[in-house]
């Protein structure tokens, strides 16, 4: 029996040099040429269609979002193969880095069948979500699609269901951010709504379950896409959109900003930033002025954003849902390099009262922070709930209860500071000690009671005041009312009683607010967030 000679290493190198290596084989050369042509033609077609509308292509958006040269595309030619019939699908999927941290990203390609979702696109997104769950990394979806592929019928709808399923599985495990950069209609709108944050561009994005044409045919209402489901509407009226961006660059920049405060998963810690003595001195100097920003009269308005900015690192507060339910403020900030969630009443808007929208805004934000291990610092200046039939009929009882559930079930460090006043049920729900906060403080003279002094006196001494009015006249009744208000304020509303029963841990001077918060967070850093084992599956929170 004869055998072929086995080439030596030197012979192999010589053979490769002679021109028959895989590097320049006929198959490799043909592959390079074919892929170069397919990729070039696809990107040229995408650029022609998208740039004419002032929009970027799917791959340009990914390049703008991720750190340079970090994108690894997965499944580029899924559905067609990489042979002679190679063509891209309607979605680009893969992995990359943002500030050096790994993320999963998909970007719908409107230049391919309007970015419509079918079996191929659905499979790619589902695979990416499965990988993100397995790898425990954030997911960013760049949405620009005409919806489901009609020709695929229920098969396309099935893919939406599979995506919804994976998105729900990822909720609370890894951060999920949706960026609406074009149309998002029908069943497709629900996936962004299931994610943690929705960002939309002011001009180009639209979200609606049924579009203007359907609305017109069914109800007779003539409405534009912008007025029905533009970013402005969803940012300020419905609350679906958490950040309204001026353009695509602003939208993608906001993704990077949000991720800077968030952990990659529930199992990881949030980033901790370097914070030196010069930073501390600059912030301490600013924090000493915070008391001058707040009027002593509880009836005089001020901007609580200025207050928060005065006490957080570098004055930086990244608001969430800034244009929705503006009577409360929520967002992210840092204390000595540690990211936290911020919650505050906004006296500039409706005196900072709580209503149905504000309640849901607060509750969802607190629950998000709790899910991902971010401490919550709450600044309270609230006169109560907004009164009226409109609020009652809109479900203030049911929807307000969501705030209670969010704070009561939270296991992260909770620090609360009452600035001027906190009345009634609104006091209880805004991170009170009784509901579960760890450390609670207030400024001198803070009014903490069931009602404001005037309201309380009007109820408690109604008959006495009526008697004085009938016997001595209106002037005497007014004087008596003022005396009773001062007496009630002195004996009931001042913070002494709250301190005495342990609802307030200490009265602090305004200029000490930052220091107290920093020390509190340090003390609570080792808080064990594990709940006792329980047979129940989950809370039945009012929805």
Coordinates of C-alpha atoms in Angstrom, one line a residue:
X1 CA 0.0 0.0 0.0
X2 CA 1.3 3.4 -0.9
X3 CA 0.6 6.6 1.0
X4 CA 0.7 10.3 0.0
X5 CA 3.7 12.2 1.3
X6 CA 2.9 14.3 4.3
X7 CA 4.2 17.9 3.7
X8 CA 6.6 19.3 6.2
X9 CA 5.8 22.8 7.8
X10 CA 8.3 24.4 5.5
X11 CA 6.7 22.8 2.5
X12 CA 3.3 24.0 3.6
X13 CA 4.5 27.6 3.9
X14 CA 6.1 27.3 0.4
X15 CA 2.9 25.9 -0.9
X16 CA 0.8 28.8 0.5
X17 CA 3.2 31.3 -0.9
X18 CA 2.8 29.7 -4.3
X19 CA -0.8 30.9 -4.3
X20 CA -3.2 28.2 -3.3
X21 CA -3.9 29.3 0.4
X22 CA -7.4 30.0 1.7
X23 CA -6.5 33.6 1.9
X24 CA -6.6 34.0 -1.9
X25 CA -8.5 30.9 -3.0
X26 CA -11.1 31.3 -5.7
X27 CA -13.9 30.8 -3.1
X28 CA -12.5 33.4 -0.7
X29 CA -12.0 35.9 -3.5
X30 CA -15.5 35.4 -4.9
X31 CA -16.9 35.7 -1.3
X32 CA -15.1 39.0 -0.7
X33 CA -16.2 40.5 -4.0
X34 CA -19.8 39.3 -3.5
X35 CA -20.1 40.6 0.0
X36 CA -18.5 43.9 -0.8
X37 CA -21.0 44.4 -3.6
X38 CA -24.0 43.3 -1.6
X39 CA -23.0 45.4 1.4
X40 CA -22.2 48.5 -0.7
X41 CA -25.4 48.4 -2.7
X42 CA -27.5 47.8 0.5
X43 CA -25.9 50.8 2.3
X44 CA -26.1 53.0 -0.7
X45 CA -29.8 52.2 -1.1
X46 CA -30.4 52.8 2.6
X47 CA -28.5 56.1 2.6
X48 CA -30.4 57.3 -0.5
X49 CA -33.8 56.6 1.2
X50 CA -33.0 57.6 4.7
X51 CA -30.8 60.7 4.2
X52 CA -33.5 62.2 2.0
X53 CA -35.7 62.2 5.1
X54 CA -33.1 63.6 7.3
X55 CA -32.6 60.2 9.0
X56 CA -29.5 58.0 9.4
X57 CA -29.3 54.4 8.2
X58 CA -29.6 51.5 10.5
X59 CA -25.9 50.8 10.6
X60 CA -25.0 54.5 10.8
X61 CA -27.1 54.7 13.9
X62 CA -25.3 51.8 15.5
X63 CA -22.0 53.4 14.7
X64 CA -23.1 56.6 16.3
X65 CA -24.3 54.8 19.4
X66 CA -21.4 52.4 20.1
X67 CA -17.8 53.0 20.9
X68 CA -15.8 53.1 17.8
X69 CA -15.0 49.8 16.0
X70 CA -16.7 47.6 18.7
X71 CA -19.8 46.4 16.8
X72 CA -20.0 42.7 16.1
X73 CA -22.9 42.0 13.8
X74 CA -24.7 38.7 14.2
X75 CA -26.8 37.0 11.5
X76 CA -26.3 39.6 8.8
X77 CA -27.5 37.2 6.1
X78 CA -29.9 35.1 8.1
X79 CA -32.8 34.1 5.8
X80 CA -30.8 34.4 2.6
X81 CA -27.4 32.9 3.2
X82 CA -24.1 34.4 2.1
X83 CA -24.2 33.0 -1.5
X84 CA -25.2 34.5 -4.7
X85 CA -28.7 35.4 -3.4
X86 CA -27.3 37.1 -0.3
X87 CA -29.3 40.1 0.9
X88 CA -29.7 41.9 4.2
X89 CA -32.8 41.6 6.4
X90 CA -35.0 44.3 7.8
X91 CA -33.1 44.4 11.1
X92 CA -29.4 44.6 12.1
X93 CA -28.5 42.8 15.3
X94 CA -25.3 42.4 17.3
X95 CA -23.1 43.3 20.2
X96 CA -20.9 46.3 21.0
X97 CA -19.7 48.5 23.7
X98 CA -20.8 51.8 25.3
X99 CA -18.1 53.5 27.4
X100 CA -16.4 50.1 27.5
X101 CA -19.4 48.1 28.7
X102 CA -20.9 45.4 26.6
X103 CA -24.5 45.9 25.2
X104 CA -26.8 44.1 22.8
X105 CA -28.3 46.3 20.1
X106 CA -30.8 45.9 17.2
X107 CA -31.6 48.5 14.6
X108 CA -34.5 48.2 12.3
X109 CA -33.6 49.0 8.6
X110 CA -36.4 51.0 7.0
X111 CA -34.7 50.7 3.6
X112 CA -35.5 47.0 3.5
X113 CA -39.3 46.5 3.1
X114 CA -39.9 49.5 5.4
X115 CA -38.2 47.7 8.2
X116 CA -41.2 45.3 8.4
X117 CA -41.0 42.5 10.8
X118 CA -41.3 38.9 9.6
X119 CA -40.0 35.5 10.6
X120 CA -36.4 36.4 9.8
X121 CA -36.4 39.7 11.6
X122 CA -38.3 38.2 14.6
X123 CA -35.9 35.3 14.9
X124 CA -32.9 37.7 14.9
X125 CA -34.4 39.9 17.6
X126 CA -35.5 37.0 19.8
X127 CA -32.0 35.4 19.5
X128 CA -30.4 38.7 20.5
X129 CA -32.7 39.0 23.5
X130 CA -32.0 35.5 24.6
X131 CA -28.2 36.2 24.3
X132 CA -28.6 39.4 26.3
X133 CA -30.4 37.5 29.0
X134 CA -27.8 34.8 29.1
X135 CA -24.9 37.3 29.1
X136 CA -26.7 39.7 31.4
X137 CA -26.1 42.9 29.3
X138 CA -28.4 45.8 28.5
X139 CA -30.5 45.8 25.4
X140 CA -31.0 48.9 23.1
X141 CA -33.6 48.7 20.3
X142 CA -33.5 51.3 17.6
X143 CA -37.0 51.3 16.2
X144 CA -37.9 52.4 12.6
X145 CA -40.5 50.1 11.1
X146 CA -43.7 50.0 9.2
X147 CA -44.9 47.1 11.3
X148 CA -45.5 43.4 10.6
X149 CA -45.0 41.9 7.1
X150 CA -48.6 41.6 6.0
X151 CA -47.8 38.8 3.5
X152 CA -46.6 36.6 6.4
X153 CA -49.9 36.9 8.3
X154 CA -50.1 35.3 11.7
X155 CA -46.5 34.2 11.3
X156 CA -45.4 37.8 11.7
X157 CA -47.8 38.4 14.6
X158 CA -46.3 35.3 16.3
X159 CA -42.9 37.0 16.2
X160 CA -44.2 40.0 18.0
X161 CA -45.5 37.7 20.7
X162 CA -42.2 36.0 21.0
X163 CA -40.4 39.3 21.3
X164 CA -42.9 40.5 24.0
X165 CA -42.3 37.3 25.9
X166 CA -38.5 37.8 25.9
X167 CA -38.8 41.5 26.8
X168 CA -40.9 40.6 29.8
X169 CA -38.4 37.9 30.8
X170 CA -35.6 40.5 30.6
X171 CA -37.5 43.1 32.6
X172 CA -35.9 43.8 35.9
X173 CA -32.9 41.6 35.0
X174 CA -31.1 43.8 32.4
X175 CA -31.8 47.5 31.5
X176 CA -33.8 47.9 28.3
X177 CA -34.0 51.1 26.3
X178 CA -36.1 51.7 23.2
X179 CA -35.3 54.6 20.8
X180 CA -38.1 55.5 18.4
X181 CA -36.5 57.0 15.2
X182 CA -39.4 56.6 12.8
X183 CA -42.8 55.0 12.7
X184 CA -43.9 52.4 15.3
X185 CA -47.5 51.4 14.9
X186 CA -50.0 48.6 15.7
X187 CA -48.8 45.8 17.9
X188 CA -45.2 46.9 17.5
X189 CA -45.8 49.8 20.0
X190 CA -46.1 47.4 22.9
X191 CA -42.5 46.2 22.9
X192 CA -41.1 49.7 23.6
X193 CA -43.8 50.2 26.2
X194 CA -42.5 47.1 28.0
X195 CA -38.9 48.4 28.2
X196 CA -37.5 50.6 30.9
X197 CA -37.0 53.8 29.0
X198 CA -38.5 55.1 25.7
X199 CA -36.6 57.8 23.8
X200 CA -38.2 59.5 20.7
X201 CA -37.1 62.2 18.3
X202 CA -39.3 65.2 18.2
X203 CA -39.9 65.4 14.5
X204 CA -39.6 61.9 12.9
X205 CA -41.1 59.5 15.5
X206 CA -44.7 58.4 15.8
X207 CA -46.3 55.8 18.0
X208 CA -49.9 54.7 17.9
X209 CA -51.9 51.5 18.1
X210 CA -54.2 52.6 15.3
X211 CA -53.1 55.2 12.8
X212 CA -54.8 58.4 11.6
X213 CA -56.5 56.7 8.6
X214 CA -58.1 54.0 10.8
X215 CA -59.1 56.6 13.4
X216 CA -60.7 58.7 10.6
X217 CA -62.6 55.7 9.1
X218 CA -63.9 54.4 12.5
X219 CA -64.6 57.5 14.5
X220 CA -64.7 60.2 11.9
X221 CA -62.0 62.2 13.7
X222 CA -59.6 63.9 11.5
X223 CA -56.2 64.0 13.2
X224 CA -52.6 64.2 12.1
X225 CA -50.0 61.5 12.9
X226 CA -48.1 64.1 15.0
X227 CA -51.2 65.1 17.1
X228 CA -52.2 61.4 17.4
X229 CA -48.9 59.9 18.5
X230 CA -45.9 62.2 18.0
X231 CA -43.1 62.5 20.5
X232 CA -44.5 65.7 21.9
X233 CA -47.8 64.0 22.7
X234 CA -46.2 60.9 24.2
X235 CA -43.7 63.0 26.1
X236 CA -46.1 65.4 27.8
X237 CA -49.6 63.9 27.7
X238 CA -49.5 60.1 27.7
X239 CA -46.2 59.6 29.4
X240 CA -45.2 56.8 27.1
X241 CA -42.0 58.6 26.1
X242 CA -39.4 59.3 28.8
X243 CA -37.2 61.7 26.8
X244 CA -38.1 63.8 23.8
X245 CA -34.9 64.2 21.7
X246 CA -34.3 67.1 19.3
X247 CA -32.7 64.7 16.7
X248 CA -31.2 61.3 16.3
X249 CA -27.8 62.4 17.7
X250 CA -29.5 63.7 20.8
X251 CA -31.5 60.5 21.2
X252 CA -28.5 58.2 21.0
X253 CA -26.6 60.5 23.3
X254 CA -29.3 60.1 25.9
X255 CA -29.0 56.3 25.7
X256 CA -25.3 56.7 26.7
X257 CA -26.2 59.1 29.4
X258 CA -28.8 56.8 31.0
X259 CA -26.5 53.8 30.9
X260 CA -23.8 55.8 32.7
X261 CA -26.0 55.6 35.8
X262 CA -27.2 52.0 35.5
X263 CA -25.7 48.6 36.2
X264 CA -25.4 46.2 33.3
X265 CA -27.7 43.8 35.1
X266 CA -29.5 43.2 38.4
X267 CA -26.5 41.0 39.4
X268 CA -23.9 43.8 38.8
X269 CA -23.3 47.1 40.6
X270 CA -23.9 50.5 39.0
X271 CA -20.7 52.3 37.9
X272 CA -18.9 54.2 40.6
X273 CA -17.1 57.3 39.5
X274 CA -13.9 58.8 40.7
X275 CA -14.5 61.6 43.2
X276 CA -11.6 63.5 44.7
X277 CA -11.1 66.2 47.3
X278 CA -11.3 69.1 44.9
X279 CA -14.7 67.7 43.7
X280 CA -15.9 67.4 47.3
X281 CA -14.9 71.0 48.1
X282 CA -16.6 72.5 45.1
X283 CA -19.8 70.5 45.7
X284 CA -19.8 71.3 49.4
X285 CA -19.5 75.0 48.7
X286 CA -22.5 74.9 46.4
X287 CA -24.5 72.8 48.8
X288 CA -24.1 75.4 51.6
X289 CA -26.3 77.7 49.5
X290 CA -29.2 75.4 49.2
X291 CA -31.2 77.1 51.9
X292 CA -31.3 80.4 50.1
X293 CA -33.1 78.7 47.2
X294 CA -36.2 77.9 49.2
X295 CA -38.6 80.6 50.4
X296 CA -39.6 80.3 54.0
X297 CA -43.3 80.8 53.2
X298 CA -44.9 77.5 52.3
X299 CA -47.2 79.3 49.9
X300 CA -44.3 80.7 47.8
X301 CA -43.1 78.6 44.8
X302 CA -39.5 77.6 43.9
X303 CA -37.9 75.2 41.4
X304 CA -37.0 72.0 43.2
X305 CA -34.6 71.2 40.3
X306 CA -32.4 74.0 41.6
X307 CA -32.4 72.5 45.1
X308 CA -31.5 69.0 43.9
X309 CA -28.8 70.4 41.6
X310 CA -27.3 72.3 44.6
X311 CA -26.7 69.1 46.6
X312 CA -25.8 66.4 44.0
X313 CA -22.4 65.9 42.5
X314 CA -21.4 68.6 40.0
X315 CA -25.0 69.9 39.9
X316 CA -25.9 67.1 37.4
X317 CA -29.5 65.8 37.4
X318 CA -30.6 63.7 34.5
X319 CA -34.4 63.9 34.5
X320 CA -36.7 61.2 33.4
X321 CA -40.1 62.1 31.9
X322 CA -39.2 65.8 32.3
X323 CA -42.2 66.9 30.2
X324 CA -44.8 64.6 31.8
X325 CA -46.5 65.1 35.2
X326 CA -44.2 68.1 35.9
X327 CA -45.6 68.5 39.4
X328 CA -43.0 65.9 40.4
X329 CA -39.4 65.4 39.3
X330 CA -37.6 62.1 39.0
X331 CA -34.2 61.3 37.6
X332 CA -30.6 60.2 38.2
X333 CA -27.7 61.9 40.0
X334 CA -24.6 61.0 42.0
X335 CA -23.4 61.5 45.6
X336 CA -19.6 61.2 45.8
X337 CA -19.6 59.1 42.6
X338 CA -22.4 56.8 43.6
X339 CA -25.5 56.8 41.3
X340 CA -28.9 57.2 42.9
X341 CA -32.5 57.8 41.9
X342 CA -34.0 61.2 42.8
X343 CA -37.7 61.8 43.6
X344 CA -39.0 65.3 44.4
X345 CA -42.2 67.3 44.5
X346 CA -42.1 70.4 42.3
X347 CA -43.7 73.4 44.0
X348 CA -43.6 75.4 40.7
X349 CA -46.4 73.2 39.2
X350 CA -49.7 72.9 41.0
X351 CA -47.8 73.6 44.3
X352 CA -46.3 70.1 44.0
X353 CA -49.6 68.3 44.6
X354 CA -49.9 64.6 43.7
X355 CA -52.3 63.5 41.0
X356 CA -52.9 60.4 38.9
X357 CA -50.1 61.0 36.4
X358 CA -47.5 62.1 39.1
X359 CA -48.4 58.9 41.1
X360 CA -47.7 56.6 38.2
X361 CA -44.5 58.5 37.2
X362 CA -43.2 58.2 40.8
X363 CA -44.2 54.6 41.3
X364 CA -42.6 53.3 38.0
X365 CA -39.4 55.2 38.7
X366 CA -39.0 53.9 42.3
X367 CA -39.7 50.4 41.2
X368 CA -37.0 50.7 38.5
X369 CA -34.5 51.9 41.0
X370 CA -35.4 49.1 43.3
X371 CA -35.1 46.5 40.6
X372 CA -31.5 47.6 39.7
X373 CA -30.2 48.4 43.2
X374 CA -30.1 52.2 43.0
X375 CA -30.8 54.0 46.3
X376 CA -33.7 56.4 46.3
X377 CA -33.3 59.9 47.7
X378 CA -36.7 61.7 48.1
X379 CA -37.2 65.5 48.6
X380 CA -40.6 66.3 50.0
X381 CA -42.6 69.5 49.8
X382 CA -46.2 68.4 49.2
X383 CA -49.5 70.0 50.3
X384 CA -51.4 66.9 49.5
X385 CA -53.3 65.3 46.7
X386 CA -55.0 67.4 44.0
X387 CA -58.6 67.6 44.9
X388 CA -61.6 67.4 42.6
X389 CA -64.0 65.1 40.8
X390 CA -61.7 64.8 37.8
X391 CA -59.0 63.2 39.9
X392 CA -61.4 60.9 41.8
X393 CA -63.0 59.7 38.6
X394 CA -59.5 59.2 37.0
X395 CA -58.7 56.7 39.7
X396 CA -56.5 58.7 42.1
X397 CA -57.2 56.0 44.8
X398 CA -56.2 53.1 42.6
X399 CA -53.3 54.9 40.9
X400 CA -52.1 56.7 44.0
X401 CA -51.8 53.3 45.7
X402 CA -49.1 52.4 43.2
X403 CA -46.7 54.8 45.0
X404 CA -47.4 53.1 48.3
X405 CA -46.6 49.7 46.8
X406 CA -43.4 51.0 45.2
X407 CA -42.0 52.5 48.4
X408 CA -43.3 49.8 50.7
X409 CA -41.8 46.9 48.7
X410 CA -38.5 48.6 47.9
X411 CA -35.5 47.0 49.4
X412 CA -32.8 49.5 48.3
X413 CA -31.6 52.3 50.7
X414 CA -34.3 55.0 51.0
X415 CA -33.4 58.4 52.3
X416 CA -36.0 61.2 52.7
X417 CA -35.7 64.9 53.4
X418 CA -38.8 67.0 54.1
X419 CA -38.0 70.6 53.0
X420 CA -41.0 72.7 54.0
X421 CA -44.2 70.7 54.4
X422 CA -45.8 67.3 54.1
X423 CA -49.5 66.9 54.7
X424 CA -51.9 64.0 55.0
X425 CA -51.8 60.9 52.8
X426 CA -49.2 62.6 50.5
X427 CA -46.8 62.7 53.5
X428 CA -47.2 59.0 54.0
X429 CA -46.6 57.9 50.4
X430 CA -43.6 60.2 49.8
X431 CA -41.0 57.9 51.4
X432 CA -42.1 58.3 55.0
X433 CA -40.5 56.3 57.8
X434 CA -43.8 54.4 58.4
X435 CA -44.0 53.2 54.8
X436 CA -40.4 51.8 54.9
X437 CA -37.8 54.5 54.4
X438 CA -34.6 53.9 56.3
X439 CA -33.5 57.5 57.3
X440 CA -35.8 60.5 57.3
X441 CA -34.8 64.2 57.9
X442 CA -36.4 67.6 57.8
X443 CA -35.4 71.2 57.7
X444 CA -36.2 73.5 60.7
X445 CA -39.8 74.6 60.7
X446 CA -41.0 71.9 58.4
X447 CA -44.8 71.4 58.7
X448 CA -45.8 67.7 59.0
X449 CA -49.4 67.1 59.8
X450 CA -52.7 65.7 58.6
X451 CA -53.7 69.2 57.3
X452 CA -52.3 72.6 57.0
X453 CA -52.9 74.9 60.0
X454 CA -55.6 76.9 58.3
X455 CA -57.5 73.8 57.2
X456 CA -57.2 72.1 60.5
X457 CA -58.4 75.1 62.5
X458 CA -61.3 75.5 60.1
X459 CA -62.5 72.0 60.9
X460 CA -61.5 71.7 64.6
X461 CA -62.8 75.2 65.7
X462 CA -65.6 75.7 63.1
X463 CA -68.3 76.2 65.7
X464 CA -66.1 78.4 68.0
X465 CA -65.3 80.7 65.1
X466 CA -68.9 80.8 64.1
X467 CA -69.8 81.9 67.6
X468 CA -67.2 84.6 67.7
X469 CA -68.3 85.9 64.3
X470 CA -72.0 86.1 65.3
X471 CA -71.2 87.7 68.7
X472 CA -68.3 90.0 67.9
X473 CA -68.2 90.3 64.1
X474 CA -65.9 89.2 61.2
X475 CA -62.9 91.2 62.3
X476 CA -62.8 89.5 65.7
X477 CA -63.4 86.1 64.1
X478 CA -60.5 86.6 61.8
X479 CA -58.2 87.6 64.7
X480 CA -59.3 84.6 66.6
X481 CA -58.6 82.3 63.6
X482 CA -55.1 83.7 63.2
X483 CA -54.4 83.1 66.9
X484 CA -55.7 79.5 66.7
X485 CA -53.6 78.9 63.5
X486 CA -50.5 80.1 65.3
X487 CA -51.3 78.0 68.3
X488 CA -51.9 74.9 66.1
X489 CA -48.7 75.5 64.2
X490 CA -46.7 75.8 67.4
X491 CA -48.2 72.7 69.1
X492 CA -48.9 70.3 66.2
X493 CA -47.4 71.2 62.8
X494 CA -43.8 71.8 63.8
X495 CA -41.5 68.7 63.4
X496 CA -41.0 68.1 67.2
X497 CA -43.8 65.6 67.4
X498 CA -42.5 63.7 64.3
X499 CA -39.0 63.6 65.9
X500 CA -40.4 62.5 69.3
X501 CA -42.2 59.5 67.8
X502 CA -39.3 58.6 65.5
X503 CA -40.9 59.5 62.2
X504 CA -38.1 62.0 61.6
X505 CA -34.6 60.9 62.6
X506 CA -33.2 64.5 62.9
X507 CA -33.9 68.1 62.1
X508 CA -31.0 69.3 59.9
X509 CA -29.9 72.8 58.8
X510 CA -30.4 73.3 55.0
X511 CA -26.6 73.7 54.5
X512 CA -26.0 70.2 56.0
X513 CA -28.4 68.4 53.6
X514 CA -25.7 67.1 51.2
X515 CA -23.5 65.9 54.0
X516 CA -26.3 64.1 55.8
X517 CA -27.4 62.4 52.6
X518 CA -23.8 61.3 51.8
X519 CA -23.4 60.0 55.3
X520 CA -26.8 58.2 55.2
X521 CA -26.0 56.5 51.9
X522 CA -22.6 55.4 53.4
X523 CA -24.4 54.0 56.4
X524 CA -26.9 52.1 54.3
X525 CA -24.4 50.7 51.8
X526 CA -24.5 47.3 53.5
X527 CA -28.3 47.1 53.6
X528 CA -29.4 43.6 53.0
X529 CA -32.1 43.7 50.4
X530 CA -33.1 40.1 50.7
X531 CA -36.8 39.6 51.6
X532 CA -37.8 36.8 53.9
X533 CA -38.9 33.7 52.0
X534 CA -42.6 33.7 51.3
X535 CA -45.0 31.4 49.5
X536 CA -46.5 34.3 47.5
X537 CA -45.4 34.7 43.9
X538 CA -45.7 38.5 43.7
X539 CA -47.7 41.5 45.0
X540 CA -51.0 42.2 43.4
X541 CA -50.2 45.9 42.9
X542 CA -53.1 48.0 41.6
X543 CA -52.5 48.5 37.9

